[in-house]
PDB file of C-alpha atoms in Angstrom:
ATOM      1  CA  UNK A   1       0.000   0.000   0.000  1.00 69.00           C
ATOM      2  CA  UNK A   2       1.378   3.706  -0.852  1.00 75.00           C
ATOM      3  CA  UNK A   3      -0.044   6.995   1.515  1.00 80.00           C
ATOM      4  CA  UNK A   4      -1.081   9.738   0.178  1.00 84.00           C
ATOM      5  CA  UNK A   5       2.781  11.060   0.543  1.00 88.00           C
ATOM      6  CA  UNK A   6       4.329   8.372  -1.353  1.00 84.00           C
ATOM      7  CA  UNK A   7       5.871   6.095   1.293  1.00 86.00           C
ATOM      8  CA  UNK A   8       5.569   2.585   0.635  1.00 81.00           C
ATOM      9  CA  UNK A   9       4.084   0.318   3.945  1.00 77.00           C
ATOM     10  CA  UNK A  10       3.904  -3.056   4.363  1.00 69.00           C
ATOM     11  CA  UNK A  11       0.987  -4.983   6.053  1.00 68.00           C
ATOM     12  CA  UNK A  12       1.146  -8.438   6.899  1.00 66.00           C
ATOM     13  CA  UNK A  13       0.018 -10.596   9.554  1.00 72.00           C
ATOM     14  CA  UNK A  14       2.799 -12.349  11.283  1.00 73.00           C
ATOM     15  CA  UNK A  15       1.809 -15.561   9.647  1.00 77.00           C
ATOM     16  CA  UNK A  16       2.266 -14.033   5.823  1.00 77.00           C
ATOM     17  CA  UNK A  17       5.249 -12.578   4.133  1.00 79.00           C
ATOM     18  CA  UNK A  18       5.859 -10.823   0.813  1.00 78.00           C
ATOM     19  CA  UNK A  19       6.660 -14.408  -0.995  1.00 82.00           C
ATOM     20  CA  UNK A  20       3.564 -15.997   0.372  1.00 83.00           C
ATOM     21  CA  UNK A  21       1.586 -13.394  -1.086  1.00 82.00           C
ATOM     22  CA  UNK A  22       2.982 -13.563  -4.884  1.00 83.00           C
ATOM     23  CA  UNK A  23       2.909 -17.476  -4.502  1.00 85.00           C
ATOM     24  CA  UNK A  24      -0.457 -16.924  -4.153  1.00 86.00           C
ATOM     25  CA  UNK A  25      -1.088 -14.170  -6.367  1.00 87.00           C
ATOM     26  CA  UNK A  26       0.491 -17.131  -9.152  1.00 86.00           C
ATOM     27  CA  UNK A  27      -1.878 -19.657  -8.086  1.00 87.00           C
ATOM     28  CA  UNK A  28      -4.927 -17.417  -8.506  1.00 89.00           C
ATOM     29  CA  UNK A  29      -4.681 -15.815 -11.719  1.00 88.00           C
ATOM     30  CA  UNK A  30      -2.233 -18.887 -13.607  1.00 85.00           C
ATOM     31  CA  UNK A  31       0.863 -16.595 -14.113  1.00 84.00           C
ATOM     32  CA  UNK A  32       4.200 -17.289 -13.548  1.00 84.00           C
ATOM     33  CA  UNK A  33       5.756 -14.176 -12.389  1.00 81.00           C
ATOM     34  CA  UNK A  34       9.400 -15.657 -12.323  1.00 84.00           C
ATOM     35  CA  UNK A  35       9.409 -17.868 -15.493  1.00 86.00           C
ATOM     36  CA  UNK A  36      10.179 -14.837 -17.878  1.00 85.00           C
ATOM     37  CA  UNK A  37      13.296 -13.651 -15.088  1.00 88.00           C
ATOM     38  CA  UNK A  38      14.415 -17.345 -14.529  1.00 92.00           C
ATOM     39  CA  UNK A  39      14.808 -17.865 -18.794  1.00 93.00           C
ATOM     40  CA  UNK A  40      16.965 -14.480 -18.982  1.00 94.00           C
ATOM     41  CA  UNK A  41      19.200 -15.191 -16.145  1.00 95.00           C
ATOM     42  CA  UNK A  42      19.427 -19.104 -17.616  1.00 96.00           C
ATOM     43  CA  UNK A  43      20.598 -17.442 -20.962  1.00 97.00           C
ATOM     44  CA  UNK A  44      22.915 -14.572 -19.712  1.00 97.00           C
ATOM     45  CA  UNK A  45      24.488 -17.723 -17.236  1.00 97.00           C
ATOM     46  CA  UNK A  46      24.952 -20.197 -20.489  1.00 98.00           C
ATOM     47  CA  UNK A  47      26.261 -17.289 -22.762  1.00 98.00           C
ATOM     48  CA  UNK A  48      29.131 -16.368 -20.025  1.00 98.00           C
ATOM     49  CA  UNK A  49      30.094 -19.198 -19.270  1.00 98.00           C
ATOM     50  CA  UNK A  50      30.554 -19.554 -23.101  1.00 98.00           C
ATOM     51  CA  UNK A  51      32.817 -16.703 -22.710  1.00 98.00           C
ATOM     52  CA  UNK A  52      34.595 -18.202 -20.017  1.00 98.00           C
ATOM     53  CA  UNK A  53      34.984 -21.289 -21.644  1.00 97.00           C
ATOM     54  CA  UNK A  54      36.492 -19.632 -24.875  1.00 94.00           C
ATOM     55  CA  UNK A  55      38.812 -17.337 -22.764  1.00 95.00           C
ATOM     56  CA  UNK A  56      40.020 -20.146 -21.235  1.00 95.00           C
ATOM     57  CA  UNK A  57      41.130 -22.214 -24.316  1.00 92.00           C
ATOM     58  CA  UNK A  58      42.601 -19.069 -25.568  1.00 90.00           C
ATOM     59  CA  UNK A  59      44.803 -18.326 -22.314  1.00 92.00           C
ATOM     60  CA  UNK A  60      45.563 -22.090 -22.785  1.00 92.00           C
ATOM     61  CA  UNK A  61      46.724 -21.512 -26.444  1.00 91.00           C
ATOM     62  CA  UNK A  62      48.714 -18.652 -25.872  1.00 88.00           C
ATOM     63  CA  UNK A  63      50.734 -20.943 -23.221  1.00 89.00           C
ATOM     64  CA  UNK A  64      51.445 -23.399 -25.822  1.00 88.00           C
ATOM     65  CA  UNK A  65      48.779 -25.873 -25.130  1.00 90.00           C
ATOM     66  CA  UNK A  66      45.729 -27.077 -27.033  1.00 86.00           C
ATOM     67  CA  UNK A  67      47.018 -26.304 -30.452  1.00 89.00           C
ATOM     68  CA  UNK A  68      45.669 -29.672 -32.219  1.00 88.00           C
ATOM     69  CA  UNK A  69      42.459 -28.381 -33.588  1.00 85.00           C
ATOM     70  CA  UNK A  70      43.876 -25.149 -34.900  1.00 88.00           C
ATOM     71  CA  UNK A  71      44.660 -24.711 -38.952  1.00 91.00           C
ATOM     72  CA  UNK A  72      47.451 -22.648 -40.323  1.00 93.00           C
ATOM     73  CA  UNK A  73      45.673 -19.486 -40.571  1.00 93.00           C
ATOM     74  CA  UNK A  74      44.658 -19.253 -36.772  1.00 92.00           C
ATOM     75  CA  UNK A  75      48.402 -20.077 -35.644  1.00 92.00           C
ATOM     76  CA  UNK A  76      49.543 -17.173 -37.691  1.00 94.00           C
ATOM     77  CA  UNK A  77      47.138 -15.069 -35.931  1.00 93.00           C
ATOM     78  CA  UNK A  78      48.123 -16.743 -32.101  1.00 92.00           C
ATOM     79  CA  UNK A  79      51.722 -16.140 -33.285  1.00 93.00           C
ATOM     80  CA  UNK A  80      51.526 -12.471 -34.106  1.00 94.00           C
ATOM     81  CA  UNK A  81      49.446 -12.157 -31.385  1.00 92.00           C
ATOM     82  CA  UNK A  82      51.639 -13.439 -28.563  1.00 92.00           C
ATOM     83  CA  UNK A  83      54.853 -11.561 -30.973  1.00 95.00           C
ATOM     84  CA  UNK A  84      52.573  -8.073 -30.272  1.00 94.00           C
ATOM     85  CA  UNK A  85      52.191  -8.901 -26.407  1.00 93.00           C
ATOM     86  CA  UNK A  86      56.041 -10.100 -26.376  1.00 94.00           C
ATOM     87  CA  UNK A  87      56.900  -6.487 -27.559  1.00 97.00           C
ATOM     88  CA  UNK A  88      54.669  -4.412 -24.981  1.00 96.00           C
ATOM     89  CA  UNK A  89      56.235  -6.722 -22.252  1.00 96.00           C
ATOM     90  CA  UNK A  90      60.092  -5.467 -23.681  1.00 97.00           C
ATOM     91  CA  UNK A  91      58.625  -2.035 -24.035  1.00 97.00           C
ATOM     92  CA  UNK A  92      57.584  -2.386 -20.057  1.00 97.00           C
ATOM     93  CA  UNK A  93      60.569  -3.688 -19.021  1.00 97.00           C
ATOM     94  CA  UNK A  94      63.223  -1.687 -20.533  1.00 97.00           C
ATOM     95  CA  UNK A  95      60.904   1.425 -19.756  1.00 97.00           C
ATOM     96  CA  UNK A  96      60.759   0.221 -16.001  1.00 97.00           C
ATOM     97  CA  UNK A  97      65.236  -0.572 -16.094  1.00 97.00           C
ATOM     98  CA  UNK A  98      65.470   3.091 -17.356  1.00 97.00           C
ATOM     99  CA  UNK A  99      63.652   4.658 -14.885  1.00 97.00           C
ATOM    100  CA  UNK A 100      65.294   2.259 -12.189  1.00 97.00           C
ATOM    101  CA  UNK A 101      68.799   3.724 -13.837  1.00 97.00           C
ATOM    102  CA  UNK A 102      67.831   6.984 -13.910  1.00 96.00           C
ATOM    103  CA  UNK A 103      66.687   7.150 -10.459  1.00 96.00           C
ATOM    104  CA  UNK A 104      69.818   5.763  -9.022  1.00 97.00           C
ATOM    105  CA  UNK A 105      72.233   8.004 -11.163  1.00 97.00           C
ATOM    106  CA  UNK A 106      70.692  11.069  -9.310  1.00 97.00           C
ATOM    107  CA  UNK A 107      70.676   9.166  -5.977  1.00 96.00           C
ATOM    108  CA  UNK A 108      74.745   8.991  -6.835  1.00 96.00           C
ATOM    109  CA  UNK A 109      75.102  11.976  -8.074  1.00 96.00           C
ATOM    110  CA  UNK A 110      73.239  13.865  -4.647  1.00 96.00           C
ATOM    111  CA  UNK A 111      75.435  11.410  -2.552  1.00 95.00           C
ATOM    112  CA  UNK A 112      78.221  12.760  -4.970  1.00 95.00           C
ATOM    113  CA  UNK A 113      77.086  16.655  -3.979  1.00 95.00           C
ATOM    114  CA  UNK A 114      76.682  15.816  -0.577  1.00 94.00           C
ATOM    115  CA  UNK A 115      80.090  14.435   0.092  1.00 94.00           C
ATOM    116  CA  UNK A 116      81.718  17.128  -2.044  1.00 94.00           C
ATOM    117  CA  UNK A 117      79.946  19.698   0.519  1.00 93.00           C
ATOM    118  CA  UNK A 118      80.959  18.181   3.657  1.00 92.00           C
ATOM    119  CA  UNK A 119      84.234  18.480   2.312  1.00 90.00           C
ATOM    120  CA  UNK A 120      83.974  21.967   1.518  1.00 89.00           C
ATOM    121  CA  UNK A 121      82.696  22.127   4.496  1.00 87.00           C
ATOM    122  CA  UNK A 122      85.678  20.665   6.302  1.00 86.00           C
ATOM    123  CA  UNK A 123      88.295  22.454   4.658  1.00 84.00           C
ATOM    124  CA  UNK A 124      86.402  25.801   5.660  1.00 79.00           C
ATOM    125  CA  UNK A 125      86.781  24.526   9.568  1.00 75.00           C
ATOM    126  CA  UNK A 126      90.509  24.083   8.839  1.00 68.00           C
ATOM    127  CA  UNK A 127      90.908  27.256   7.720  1.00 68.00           C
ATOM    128  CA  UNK A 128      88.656  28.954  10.980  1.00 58.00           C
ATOM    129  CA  UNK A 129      88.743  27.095  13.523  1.00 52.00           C
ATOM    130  CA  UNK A 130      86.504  26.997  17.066  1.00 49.00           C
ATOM    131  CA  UNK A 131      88.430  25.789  19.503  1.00 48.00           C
ATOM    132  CA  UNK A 132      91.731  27.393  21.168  1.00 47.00           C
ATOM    133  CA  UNK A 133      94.922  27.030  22.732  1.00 48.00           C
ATOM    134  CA  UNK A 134      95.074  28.488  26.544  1.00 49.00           C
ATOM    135  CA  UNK A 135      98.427  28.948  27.923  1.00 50.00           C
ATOM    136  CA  UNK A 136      98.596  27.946  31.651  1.00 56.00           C
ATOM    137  CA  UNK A 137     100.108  31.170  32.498  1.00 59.00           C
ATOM    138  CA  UNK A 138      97.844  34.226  32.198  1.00 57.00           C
ATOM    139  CA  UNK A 139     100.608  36.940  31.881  1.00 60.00           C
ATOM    140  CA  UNK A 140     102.485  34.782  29.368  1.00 56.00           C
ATOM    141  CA  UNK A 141     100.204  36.789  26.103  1.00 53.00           C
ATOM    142  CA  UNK A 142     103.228  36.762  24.207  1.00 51.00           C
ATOM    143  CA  UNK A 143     103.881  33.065  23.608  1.00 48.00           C
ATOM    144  CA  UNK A 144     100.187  32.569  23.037  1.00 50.00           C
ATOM    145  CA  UNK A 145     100.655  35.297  19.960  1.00 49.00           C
ATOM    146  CA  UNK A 146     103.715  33.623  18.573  1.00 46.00           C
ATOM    147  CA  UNK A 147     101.985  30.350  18.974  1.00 48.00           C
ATOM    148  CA  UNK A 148      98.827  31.651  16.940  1.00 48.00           C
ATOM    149  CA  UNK A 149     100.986  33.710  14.254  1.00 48.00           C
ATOM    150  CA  UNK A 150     103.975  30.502  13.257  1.00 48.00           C
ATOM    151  CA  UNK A 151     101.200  27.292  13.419  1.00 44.00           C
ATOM    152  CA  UNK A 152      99.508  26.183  10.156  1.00 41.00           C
ATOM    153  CA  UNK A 153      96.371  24.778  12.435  1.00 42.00           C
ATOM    154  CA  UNK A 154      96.245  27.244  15.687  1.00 42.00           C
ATOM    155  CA  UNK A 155      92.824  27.707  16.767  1.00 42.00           C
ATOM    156  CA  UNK A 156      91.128  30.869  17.998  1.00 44.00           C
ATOM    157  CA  UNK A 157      90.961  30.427  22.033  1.00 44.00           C
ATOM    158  CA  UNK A 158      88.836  32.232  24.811  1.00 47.00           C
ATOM    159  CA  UNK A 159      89.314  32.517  28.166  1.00 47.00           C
ATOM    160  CA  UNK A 160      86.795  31.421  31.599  1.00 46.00           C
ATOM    161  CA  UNK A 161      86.319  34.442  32.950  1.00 51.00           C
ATOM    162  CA  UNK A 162      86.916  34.348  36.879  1.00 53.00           C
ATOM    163  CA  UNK A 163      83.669  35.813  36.836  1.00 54.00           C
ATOM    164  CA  UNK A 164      82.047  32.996  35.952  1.00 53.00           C
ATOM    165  CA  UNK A 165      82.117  30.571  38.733  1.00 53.00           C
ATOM    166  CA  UNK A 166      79.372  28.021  37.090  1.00 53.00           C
ATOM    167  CA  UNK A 167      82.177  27.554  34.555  1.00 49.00           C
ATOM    168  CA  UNK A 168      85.163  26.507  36.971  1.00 46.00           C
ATOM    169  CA  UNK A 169      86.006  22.915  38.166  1.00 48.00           C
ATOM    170  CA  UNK A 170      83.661  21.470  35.479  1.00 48.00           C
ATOM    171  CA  UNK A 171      84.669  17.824  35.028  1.00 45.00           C
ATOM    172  CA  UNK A 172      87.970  18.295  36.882  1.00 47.00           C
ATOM    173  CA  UNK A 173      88.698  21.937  34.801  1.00 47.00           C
ATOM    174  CA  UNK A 174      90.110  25.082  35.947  1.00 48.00           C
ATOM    175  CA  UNK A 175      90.156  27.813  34.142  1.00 46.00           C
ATOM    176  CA  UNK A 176      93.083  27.556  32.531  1.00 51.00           C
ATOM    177  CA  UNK A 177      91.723  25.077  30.498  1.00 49.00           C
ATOM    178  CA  UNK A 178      89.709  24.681  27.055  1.00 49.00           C
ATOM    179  CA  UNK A 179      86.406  25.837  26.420  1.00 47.00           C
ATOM    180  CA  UNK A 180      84.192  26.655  23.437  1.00 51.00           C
ATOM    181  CA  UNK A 181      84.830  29.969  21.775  1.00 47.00           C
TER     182      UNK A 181
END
């Protein structure tokens, strides 16, 4: 039954269902409701599995098997067939190797950059260093020069302030010692 809006409802005693209902519907007027539905879903089953059936042989052809009933003209055709797929596979593969090459020549060449940086990189600490030499003896500023001005790898050097009492005795330390600049 539809309302007056539209909406569909459905009454049936507990007893009776939908199916009951057609079943009877069938027996009462003589028609088959399902005959005409059962026939087209017989022939759409039969004509794919048809489909199947020829797919099949063919996959089994192109794999070398069940060639006996086949004349001249249809292993031609099979042949250039499986020549055309042969290609698009060596097509794939050397388009897939390429890319594979191609990808790992610029992963060489950035590991190539990178290294060439660091080295840049560690030639420019060479040349400017950050950590110093501290003489022991604070009035001895003259050594220290000499020291900096005559070595090819002297390194700029600061002080602990005596000031700076958080920075004394650190890991056995005085002052005299090395620190960062």
């Amino acid at each position: 039954m539809f309302s007056s809006t539209g909406k569909f409802a459905e009454y049936c005693s507990p007893s009776t269902d939908t199916k009951n209902v057609f079943d009877r519907y069938q027996q009462v007027t003589g028609i088959d409701l399902w005959h005409s539905q059962y026939e087209r879903m017989q022939n759409n089953l039969n004509h794919l599995k048809e489909i199947n059936h020829n797919l099949r042989r063919e996959i089994r052809q192109r794999m070398g098997e069940d060639l006996d009933g086949l004349d001249i003209s249809e292993l031609r055709g099979l042949e250039q067939n499986v020549d055309e797929a042969l290609k698009l596979v060596r097509q794939r593969k050397y388009h897939v190797i390429t890319t594979q090459t191609d990808t790992y020549k610029k992963k060489l060449k950035n590991s190539h950059e990178a290294h060439q940086h660091l080295l840049r990189e560690l030639e420019v600490r060479d040349e400017h260093p950050v950590y110093g030499f501290v003489d022991n003896d604070p009035n001895n500023y003259d050594g220290t020069l000499a020291l900096a001005n005559a070595g090819s790898h002297v390194y700029a050097y600061q002080r602990v302030q005596p000031n700076q009492p958080n920075l004394h005795g650190i890991m056995g330390y005085n002052s005299n010692d090395l620190r960062l600049a």
